PDB file of C-alpha atoms in Angstrom:
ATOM      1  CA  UNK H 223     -11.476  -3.437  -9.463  1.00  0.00           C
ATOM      2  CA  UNK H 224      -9.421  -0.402  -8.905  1.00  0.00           C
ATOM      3  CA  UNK H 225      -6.782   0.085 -12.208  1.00  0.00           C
ATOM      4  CA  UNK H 226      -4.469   2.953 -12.275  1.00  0.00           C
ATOM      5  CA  UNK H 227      -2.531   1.975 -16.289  1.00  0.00           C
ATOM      6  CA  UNK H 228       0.547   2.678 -17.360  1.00  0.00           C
ATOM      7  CA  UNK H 229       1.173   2.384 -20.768  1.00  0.00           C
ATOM      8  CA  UNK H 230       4.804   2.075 -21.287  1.00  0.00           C
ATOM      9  CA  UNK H 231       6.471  -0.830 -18.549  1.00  0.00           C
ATOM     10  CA  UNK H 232       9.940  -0.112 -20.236  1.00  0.00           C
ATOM     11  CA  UNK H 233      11.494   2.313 -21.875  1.00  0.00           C
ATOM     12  CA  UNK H 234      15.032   3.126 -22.656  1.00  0.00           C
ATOM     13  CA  UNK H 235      15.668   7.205 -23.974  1.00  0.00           C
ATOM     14  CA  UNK H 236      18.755   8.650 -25.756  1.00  0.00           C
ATOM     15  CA  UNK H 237      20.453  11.776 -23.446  1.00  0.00           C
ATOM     16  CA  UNK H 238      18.320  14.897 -24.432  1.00  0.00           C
ATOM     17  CA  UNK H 239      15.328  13.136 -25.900  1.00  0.00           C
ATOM     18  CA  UNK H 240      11.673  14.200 -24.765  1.00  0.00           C
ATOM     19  CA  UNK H 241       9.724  11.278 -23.028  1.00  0.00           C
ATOM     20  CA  UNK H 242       6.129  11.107 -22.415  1.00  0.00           C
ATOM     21  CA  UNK H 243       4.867   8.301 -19.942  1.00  0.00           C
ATOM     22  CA  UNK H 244       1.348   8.317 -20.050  1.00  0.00           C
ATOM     23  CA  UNK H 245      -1.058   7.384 -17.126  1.00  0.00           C
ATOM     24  CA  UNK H 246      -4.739   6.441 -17.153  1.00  0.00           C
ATOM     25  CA  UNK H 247      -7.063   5.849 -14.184  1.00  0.00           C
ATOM     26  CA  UNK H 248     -10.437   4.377 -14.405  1.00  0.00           C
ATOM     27  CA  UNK H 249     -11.882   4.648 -11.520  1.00  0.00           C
ATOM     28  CA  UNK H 250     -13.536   8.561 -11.317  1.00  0.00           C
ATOM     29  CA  UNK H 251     -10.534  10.306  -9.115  1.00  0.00           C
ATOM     30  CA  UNK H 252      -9.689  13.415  -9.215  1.00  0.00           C
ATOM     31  CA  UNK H 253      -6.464  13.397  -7.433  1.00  0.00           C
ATOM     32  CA  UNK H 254      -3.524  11.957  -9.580  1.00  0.00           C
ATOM     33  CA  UNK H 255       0.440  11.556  -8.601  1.00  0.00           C
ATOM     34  CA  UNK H 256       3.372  11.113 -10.058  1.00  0.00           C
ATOM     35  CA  UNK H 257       6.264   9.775  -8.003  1.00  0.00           C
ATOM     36  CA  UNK H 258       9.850   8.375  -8.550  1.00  0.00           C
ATOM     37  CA  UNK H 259      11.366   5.560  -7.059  1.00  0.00           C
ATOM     38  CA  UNK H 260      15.077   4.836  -6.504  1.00  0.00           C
ATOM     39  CA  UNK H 261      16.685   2.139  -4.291  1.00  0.00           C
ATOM     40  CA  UNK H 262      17.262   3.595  -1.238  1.00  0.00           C
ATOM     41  CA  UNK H 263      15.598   6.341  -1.206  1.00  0.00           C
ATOM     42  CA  UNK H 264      12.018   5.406  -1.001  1.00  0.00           C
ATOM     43  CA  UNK H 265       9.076   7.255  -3.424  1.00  0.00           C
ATOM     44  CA  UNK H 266       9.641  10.705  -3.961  1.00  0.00           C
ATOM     45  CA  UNK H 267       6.677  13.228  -5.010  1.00  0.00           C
ATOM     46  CA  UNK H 268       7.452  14.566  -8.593  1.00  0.00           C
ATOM     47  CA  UNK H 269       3.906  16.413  -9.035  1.00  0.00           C
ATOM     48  CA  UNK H 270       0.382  15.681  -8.116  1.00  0.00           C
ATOM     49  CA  UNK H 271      -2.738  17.355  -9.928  1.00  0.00           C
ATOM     50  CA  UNK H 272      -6.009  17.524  -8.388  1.00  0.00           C
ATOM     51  CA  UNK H 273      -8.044  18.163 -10.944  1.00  0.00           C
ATOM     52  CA  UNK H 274      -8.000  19.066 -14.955  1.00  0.00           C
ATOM     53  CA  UNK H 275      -5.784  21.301 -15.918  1.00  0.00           C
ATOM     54  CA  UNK H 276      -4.844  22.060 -12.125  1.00  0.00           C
ATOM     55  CA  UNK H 277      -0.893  20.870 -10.985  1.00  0.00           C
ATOM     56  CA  UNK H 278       1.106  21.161  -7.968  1.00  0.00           C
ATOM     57  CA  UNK H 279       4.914  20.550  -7.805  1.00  0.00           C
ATOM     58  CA  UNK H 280       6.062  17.786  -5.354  1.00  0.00           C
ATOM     59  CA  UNK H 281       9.188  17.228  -3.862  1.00  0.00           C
ATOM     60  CA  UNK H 282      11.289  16.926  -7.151  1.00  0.00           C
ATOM     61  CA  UNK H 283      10.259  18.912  -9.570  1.00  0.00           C
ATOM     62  CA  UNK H 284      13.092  20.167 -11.425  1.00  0.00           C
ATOM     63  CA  UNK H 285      13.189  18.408 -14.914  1.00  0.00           C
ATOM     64  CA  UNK H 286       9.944  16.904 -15.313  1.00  0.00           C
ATOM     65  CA  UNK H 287       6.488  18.511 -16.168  1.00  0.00           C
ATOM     66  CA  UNK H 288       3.378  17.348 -16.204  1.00  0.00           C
ATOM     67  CA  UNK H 289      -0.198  18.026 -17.983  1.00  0.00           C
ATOM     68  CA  UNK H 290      -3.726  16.654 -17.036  1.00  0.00           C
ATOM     69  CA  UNK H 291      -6.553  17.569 -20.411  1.00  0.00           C
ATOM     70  CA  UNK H 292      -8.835  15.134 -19.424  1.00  0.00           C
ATOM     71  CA  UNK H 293     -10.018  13.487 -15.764  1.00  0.00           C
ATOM     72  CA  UNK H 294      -8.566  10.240 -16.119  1.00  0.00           C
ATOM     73  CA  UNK H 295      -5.166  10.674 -17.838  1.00  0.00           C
ATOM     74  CA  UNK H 296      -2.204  12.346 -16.432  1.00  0.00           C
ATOM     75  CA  UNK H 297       1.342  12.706 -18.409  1.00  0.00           C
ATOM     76  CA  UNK H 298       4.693  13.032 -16.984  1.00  0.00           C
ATOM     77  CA  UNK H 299       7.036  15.389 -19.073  1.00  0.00           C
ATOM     78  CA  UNK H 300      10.942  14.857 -19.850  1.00  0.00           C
ATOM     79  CA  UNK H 301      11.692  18.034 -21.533  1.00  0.00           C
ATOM     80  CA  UNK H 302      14.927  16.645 -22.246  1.00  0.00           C
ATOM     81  CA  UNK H 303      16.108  13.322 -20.361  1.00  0.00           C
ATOM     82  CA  UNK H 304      19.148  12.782 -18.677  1.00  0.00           C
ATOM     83  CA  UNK H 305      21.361  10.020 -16.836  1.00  0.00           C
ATOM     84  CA  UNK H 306      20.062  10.952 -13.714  1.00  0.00           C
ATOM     85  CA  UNK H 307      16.268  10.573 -14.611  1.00  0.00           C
ATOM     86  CA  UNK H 308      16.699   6.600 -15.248  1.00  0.00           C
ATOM     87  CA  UNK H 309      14.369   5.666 -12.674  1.00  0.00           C
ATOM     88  CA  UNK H 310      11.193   4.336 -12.053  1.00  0.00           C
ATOM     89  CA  UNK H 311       8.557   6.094 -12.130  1.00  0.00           C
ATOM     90  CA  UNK H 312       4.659   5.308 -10.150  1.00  0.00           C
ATOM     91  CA  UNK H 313       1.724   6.702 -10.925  1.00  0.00           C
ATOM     92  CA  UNK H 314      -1.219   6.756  -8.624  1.00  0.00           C
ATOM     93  CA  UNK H 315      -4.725   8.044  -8.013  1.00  0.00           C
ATOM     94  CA  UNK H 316      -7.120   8.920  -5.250  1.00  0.00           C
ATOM     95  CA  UNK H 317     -10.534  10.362  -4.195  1.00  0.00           C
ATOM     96  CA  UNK H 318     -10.187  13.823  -2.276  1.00  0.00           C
ATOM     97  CA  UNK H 319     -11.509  14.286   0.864  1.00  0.00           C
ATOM     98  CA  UNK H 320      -8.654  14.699   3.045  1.00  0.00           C
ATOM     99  CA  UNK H 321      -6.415  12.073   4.607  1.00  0.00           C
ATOM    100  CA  UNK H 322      -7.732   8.734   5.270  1.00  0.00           C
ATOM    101  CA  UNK H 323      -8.028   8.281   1.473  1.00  0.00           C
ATOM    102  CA  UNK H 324      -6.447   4.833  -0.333  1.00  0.00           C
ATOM    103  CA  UNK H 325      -3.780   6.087  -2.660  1.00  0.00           C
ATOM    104  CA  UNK H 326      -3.786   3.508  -5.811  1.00  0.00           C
ATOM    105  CA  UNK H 327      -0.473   2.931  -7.793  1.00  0.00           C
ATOM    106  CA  UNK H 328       0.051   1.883 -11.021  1.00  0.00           C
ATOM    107  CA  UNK H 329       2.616  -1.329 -12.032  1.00  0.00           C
ATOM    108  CA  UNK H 330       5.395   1.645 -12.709  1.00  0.00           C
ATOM    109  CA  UNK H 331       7.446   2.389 -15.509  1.00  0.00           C
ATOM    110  CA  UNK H 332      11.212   1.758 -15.646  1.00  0.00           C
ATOM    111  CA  UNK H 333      12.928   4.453 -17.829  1.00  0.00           C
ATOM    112  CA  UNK H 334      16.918   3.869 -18.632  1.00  0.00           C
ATOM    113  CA  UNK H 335      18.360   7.117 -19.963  1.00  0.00           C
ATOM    114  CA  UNK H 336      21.779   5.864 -22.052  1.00  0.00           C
TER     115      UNK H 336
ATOM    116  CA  UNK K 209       9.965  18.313   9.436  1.00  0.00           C
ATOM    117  CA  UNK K 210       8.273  17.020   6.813  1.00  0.00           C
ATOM    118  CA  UNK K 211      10.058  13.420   6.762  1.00  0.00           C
ATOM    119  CA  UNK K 212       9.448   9.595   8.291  1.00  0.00           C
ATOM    120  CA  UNK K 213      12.382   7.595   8.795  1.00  0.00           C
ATOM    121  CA  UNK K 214      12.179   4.399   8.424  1.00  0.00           C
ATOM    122  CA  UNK K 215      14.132   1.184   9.650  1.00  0.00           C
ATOM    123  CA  UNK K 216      15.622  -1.507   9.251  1.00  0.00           C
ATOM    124  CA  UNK K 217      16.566  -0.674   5.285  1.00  0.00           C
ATOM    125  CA  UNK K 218      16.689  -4.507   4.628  1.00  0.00           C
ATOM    126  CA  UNK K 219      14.905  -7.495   6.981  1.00  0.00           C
ATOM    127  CA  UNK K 220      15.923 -11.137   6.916  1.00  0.00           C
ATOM    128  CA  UNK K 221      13.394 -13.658   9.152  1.00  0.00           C
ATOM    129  CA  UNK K 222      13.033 -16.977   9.019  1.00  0.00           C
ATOM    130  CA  UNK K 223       9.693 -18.659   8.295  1.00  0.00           C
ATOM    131  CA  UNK K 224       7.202 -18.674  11.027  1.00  0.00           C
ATOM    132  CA  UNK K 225       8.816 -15.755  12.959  1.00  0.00           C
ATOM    133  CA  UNK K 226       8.101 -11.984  13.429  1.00  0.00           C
ATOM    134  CA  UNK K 227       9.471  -9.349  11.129  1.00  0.00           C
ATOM    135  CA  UNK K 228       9.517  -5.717  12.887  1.00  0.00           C
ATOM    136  CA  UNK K 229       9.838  -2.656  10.867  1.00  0.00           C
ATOM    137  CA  UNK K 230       9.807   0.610  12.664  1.00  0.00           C
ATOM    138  CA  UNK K 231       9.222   4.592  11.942  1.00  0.00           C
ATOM    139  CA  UNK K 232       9.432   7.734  13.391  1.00  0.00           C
ATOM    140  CA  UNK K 233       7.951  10.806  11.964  1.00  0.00           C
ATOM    141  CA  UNK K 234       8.599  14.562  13.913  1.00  0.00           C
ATOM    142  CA  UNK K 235       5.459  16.510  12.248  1.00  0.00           C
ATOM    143  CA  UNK K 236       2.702  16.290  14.621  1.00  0.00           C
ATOM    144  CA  UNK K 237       0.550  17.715  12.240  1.00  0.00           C
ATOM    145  CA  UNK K 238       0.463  13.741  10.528  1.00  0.00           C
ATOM    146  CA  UNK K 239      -2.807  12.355  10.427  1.00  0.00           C
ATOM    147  CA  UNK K 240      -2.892   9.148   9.215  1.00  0.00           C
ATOM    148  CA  UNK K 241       0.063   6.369   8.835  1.00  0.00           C
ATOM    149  CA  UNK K 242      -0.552   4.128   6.138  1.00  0.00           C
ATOM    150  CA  UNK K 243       1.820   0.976   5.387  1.00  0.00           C
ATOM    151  CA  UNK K 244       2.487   0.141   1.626  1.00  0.00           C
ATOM    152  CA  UNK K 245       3.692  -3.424   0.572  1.00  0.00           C
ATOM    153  CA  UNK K 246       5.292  -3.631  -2.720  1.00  0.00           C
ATOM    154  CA  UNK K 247       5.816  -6.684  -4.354  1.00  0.00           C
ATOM    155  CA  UNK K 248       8.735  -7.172  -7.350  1.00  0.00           C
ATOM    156  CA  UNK K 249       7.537  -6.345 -10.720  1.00  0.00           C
ATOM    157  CA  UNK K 250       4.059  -4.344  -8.743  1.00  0.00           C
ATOM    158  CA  UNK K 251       3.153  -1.238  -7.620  1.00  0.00           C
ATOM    159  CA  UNK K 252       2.573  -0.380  -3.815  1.00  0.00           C
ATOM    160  CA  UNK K 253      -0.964  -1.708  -2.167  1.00  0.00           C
ATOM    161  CA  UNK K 254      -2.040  -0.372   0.713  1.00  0.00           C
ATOM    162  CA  UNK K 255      -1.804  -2.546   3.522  1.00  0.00           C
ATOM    163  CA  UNK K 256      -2.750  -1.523   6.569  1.00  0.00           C
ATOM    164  CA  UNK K 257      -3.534   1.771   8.322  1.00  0.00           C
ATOM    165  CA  UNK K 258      -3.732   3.629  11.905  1.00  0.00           C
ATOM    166  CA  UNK K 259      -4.729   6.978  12.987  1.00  0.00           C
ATOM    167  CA  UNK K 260      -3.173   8.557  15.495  1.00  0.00           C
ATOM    168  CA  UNK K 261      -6.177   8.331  18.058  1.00  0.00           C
ATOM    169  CA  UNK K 262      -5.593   4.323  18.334  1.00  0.00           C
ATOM    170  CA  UNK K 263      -2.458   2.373  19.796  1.00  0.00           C
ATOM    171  CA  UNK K 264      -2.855  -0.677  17.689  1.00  0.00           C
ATOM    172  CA  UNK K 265      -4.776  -1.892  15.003  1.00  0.00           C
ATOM    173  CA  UNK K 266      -4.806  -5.327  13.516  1.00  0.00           C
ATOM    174  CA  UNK K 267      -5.602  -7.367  10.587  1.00  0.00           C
ATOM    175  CA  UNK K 268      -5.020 -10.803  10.423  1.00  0.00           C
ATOM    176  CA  UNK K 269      -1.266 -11.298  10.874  1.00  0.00           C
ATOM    177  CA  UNK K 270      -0.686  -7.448  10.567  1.00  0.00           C
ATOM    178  CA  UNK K 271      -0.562  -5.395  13.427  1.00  0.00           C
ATOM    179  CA  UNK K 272       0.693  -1.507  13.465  1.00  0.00           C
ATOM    180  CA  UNK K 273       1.638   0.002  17.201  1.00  0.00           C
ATOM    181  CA  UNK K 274       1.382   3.459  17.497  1.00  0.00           C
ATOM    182  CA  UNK K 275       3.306   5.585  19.885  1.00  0.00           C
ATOM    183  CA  UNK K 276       2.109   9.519  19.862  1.00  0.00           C
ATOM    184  CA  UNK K 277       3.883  10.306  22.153  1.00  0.00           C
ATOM    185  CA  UNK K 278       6.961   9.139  20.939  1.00  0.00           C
ATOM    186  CA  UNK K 279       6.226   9.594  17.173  1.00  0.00           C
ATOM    187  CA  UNK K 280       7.074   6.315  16.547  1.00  0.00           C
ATOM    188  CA  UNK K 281       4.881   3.447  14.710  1.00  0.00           C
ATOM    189  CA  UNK K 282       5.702   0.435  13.629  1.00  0.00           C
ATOM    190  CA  UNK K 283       4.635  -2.917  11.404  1.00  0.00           C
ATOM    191  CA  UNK K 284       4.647  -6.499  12.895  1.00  0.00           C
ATOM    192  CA  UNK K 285       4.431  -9.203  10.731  1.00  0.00           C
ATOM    193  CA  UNK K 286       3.533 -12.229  12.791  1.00  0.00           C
ATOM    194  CA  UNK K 287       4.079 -15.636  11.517  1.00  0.00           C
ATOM    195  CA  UNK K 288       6.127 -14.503   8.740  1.00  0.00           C
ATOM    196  CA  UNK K 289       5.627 -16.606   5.303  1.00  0.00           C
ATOM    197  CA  UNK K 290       8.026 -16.699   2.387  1.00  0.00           C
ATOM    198  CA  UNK K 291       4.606 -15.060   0.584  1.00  0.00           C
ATOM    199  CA  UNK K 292       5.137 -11.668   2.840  1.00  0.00           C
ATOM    200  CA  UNK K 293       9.042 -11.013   0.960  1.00  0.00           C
ATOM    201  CA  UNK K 294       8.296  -7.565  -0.029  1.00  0.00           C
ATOM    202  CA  UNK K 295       9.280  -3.987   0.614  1.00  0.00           C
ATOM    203  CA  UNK K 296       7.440  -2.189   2.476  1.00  0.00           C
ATOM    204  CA  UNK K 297       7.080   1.437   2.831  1.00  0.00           C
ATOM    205  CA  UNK K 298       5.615   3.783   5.889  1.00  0.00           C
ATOM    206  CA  UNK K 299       4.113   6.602   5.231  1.00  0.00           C
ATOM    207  CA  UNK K 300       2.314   9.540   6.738  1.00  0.00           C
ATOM    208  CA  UNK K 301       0.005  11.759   5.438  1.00  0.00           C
ATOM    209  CA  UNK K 302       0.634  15.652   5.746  1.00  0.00           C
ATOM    210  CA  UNK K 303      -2.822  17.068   5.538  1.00  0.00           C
ATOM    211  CA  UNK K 304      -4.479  18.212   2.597  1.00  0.00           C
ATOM    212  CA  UNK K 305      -7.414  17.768   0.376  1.00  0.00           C
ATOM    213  CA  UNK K 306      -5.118  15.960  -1.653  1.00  0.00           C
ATOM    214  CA  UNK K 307      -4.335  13.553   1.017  1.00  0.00           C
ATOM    215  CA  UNK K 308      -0.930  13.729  -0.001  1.00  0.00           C
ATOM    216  CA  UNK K 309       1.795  11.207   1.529  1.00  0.00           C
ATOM    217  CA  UNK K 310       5.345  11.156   2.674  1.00  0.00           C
ATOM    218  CA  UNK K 311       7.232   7.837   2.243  1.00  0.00           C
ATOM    219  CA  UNK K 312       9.496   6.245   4.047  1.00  0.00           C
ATOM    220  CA  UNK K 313      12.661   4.661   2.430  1.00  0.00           C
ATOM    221  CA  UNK K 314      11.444   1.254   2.670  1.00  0.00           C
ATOM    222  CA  UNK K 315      12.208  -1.572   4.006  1.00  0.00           C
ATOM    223  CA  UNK K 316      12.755  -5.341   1.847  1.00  0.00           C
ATOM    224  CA  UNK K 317      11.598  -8.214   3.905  1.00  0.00           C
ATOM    225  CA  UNK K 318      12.769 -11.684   3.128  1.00  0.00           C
ATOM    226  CA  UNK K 319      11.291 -14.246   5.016  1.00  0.00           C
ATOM    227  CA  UNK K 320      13.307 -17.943   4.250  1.00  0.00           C
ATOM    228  CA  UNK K 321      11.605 -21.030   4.121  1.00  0.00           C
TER     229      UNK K 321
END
């Protein structure tokens, strides 16, 4: 069975703090996503990498970073966390090949930054 | 335009009935309009997909309808069980290698007993 993990389901951050939220796929893909989701305004594309080492910026960018050392893990970056980054956050995987291609989310992590 | 709008933003239907949710894209570049259903607590599954070379496609008691020339597609739900409350998103997919997709807003079905 398909299993895109994240590690941390909840998390609450201090203003200004660094958070790491850690994804692991297990299932070979080279494509790997990070996306936010808020209430109302659907899942937004933070970055996506599509292979190691390799990123591309999404739609919403600004504040985050990412880094992909190995095939099957890819890290969002908060340099330093603010209110407005309390979210929830998705990561996801998928073969490459064009479109047509199942897109597999994780369980998501909820991040509160107080 | 590299956006799909998607309505209604919240669906009430009573056991039993059909639940609509509808989606319009403007990109004609789209090649492929997946639906995502979300349940609380769970990351988005795909559902159910279309291309744009087929009016309908159906699986069990999901059906998309495509309209090209409209750039419209929507999600029925027929026979609507309290099991289907969910959100669920549209999407279209933008071309790529990375088969990378834009979202709709979602939409959170609640089907009553």
């Amino acid at each position: 069975d398909v299993k895109v993990t994240q590690s941390s389901r909840y998390l609450v951050k201090r203003t200004g703090e660094k958070v790491f939220l850690e994804c692991v796929q297990d299932m070979d893909h080279e494509n790997m996503f990070w996306y936010r989701q808020d209430p109302g305004l659907g899942l937004r594309l933070i970055y996506f990498s599509y292979d190691v080492k390799m990123k591309e910026k999404g739609d919403i960018p600004e504040g985050y970073s990412v880094s992909r050392e190995k095939k099957e893990r890819f890290s969002l970056i908060l340099e330093s966390a603010s209110t407005n980054q309390t979210s929830m956050y998705l990561c996801a995987s998928s073969i490459p090949g064009g479109s047509g291609n199942t897109i597999y989310f994780g369980e998501g992590s909820w991040l509160t930054v107080v | 335009q590299q956006q799909v709008k998607q309505s209604p933003q919240s669906l009430i239907v009573q056991k039993g009935g059909i639940s609509i949710i509808n989606c319009a894209y403007e990109n004609t570049a789209f090649d492929y309009f997946p639906w995502y259903q979300q349940f609380p607590g769970k990351g988005p599954a795909l559902l159910i997909a279309i291309r744009p070379d087929v009016s309908e496609k159906k699986e069990g008691r999901f059906t998309i309808s495509f309209n090209k020339s409209a750039k419209q597609f929507s999600l029925h739900i027929m026979d609507s069980q309290p099991g289907d409350s969910a959100t669920y998103f549209c999407a279209a997919n933008y071309g790529g290698s990375q088969g990378n997709l834009i979202f709709g807003k979602g939409t959170k079905l609640s089907v009553k007993p």
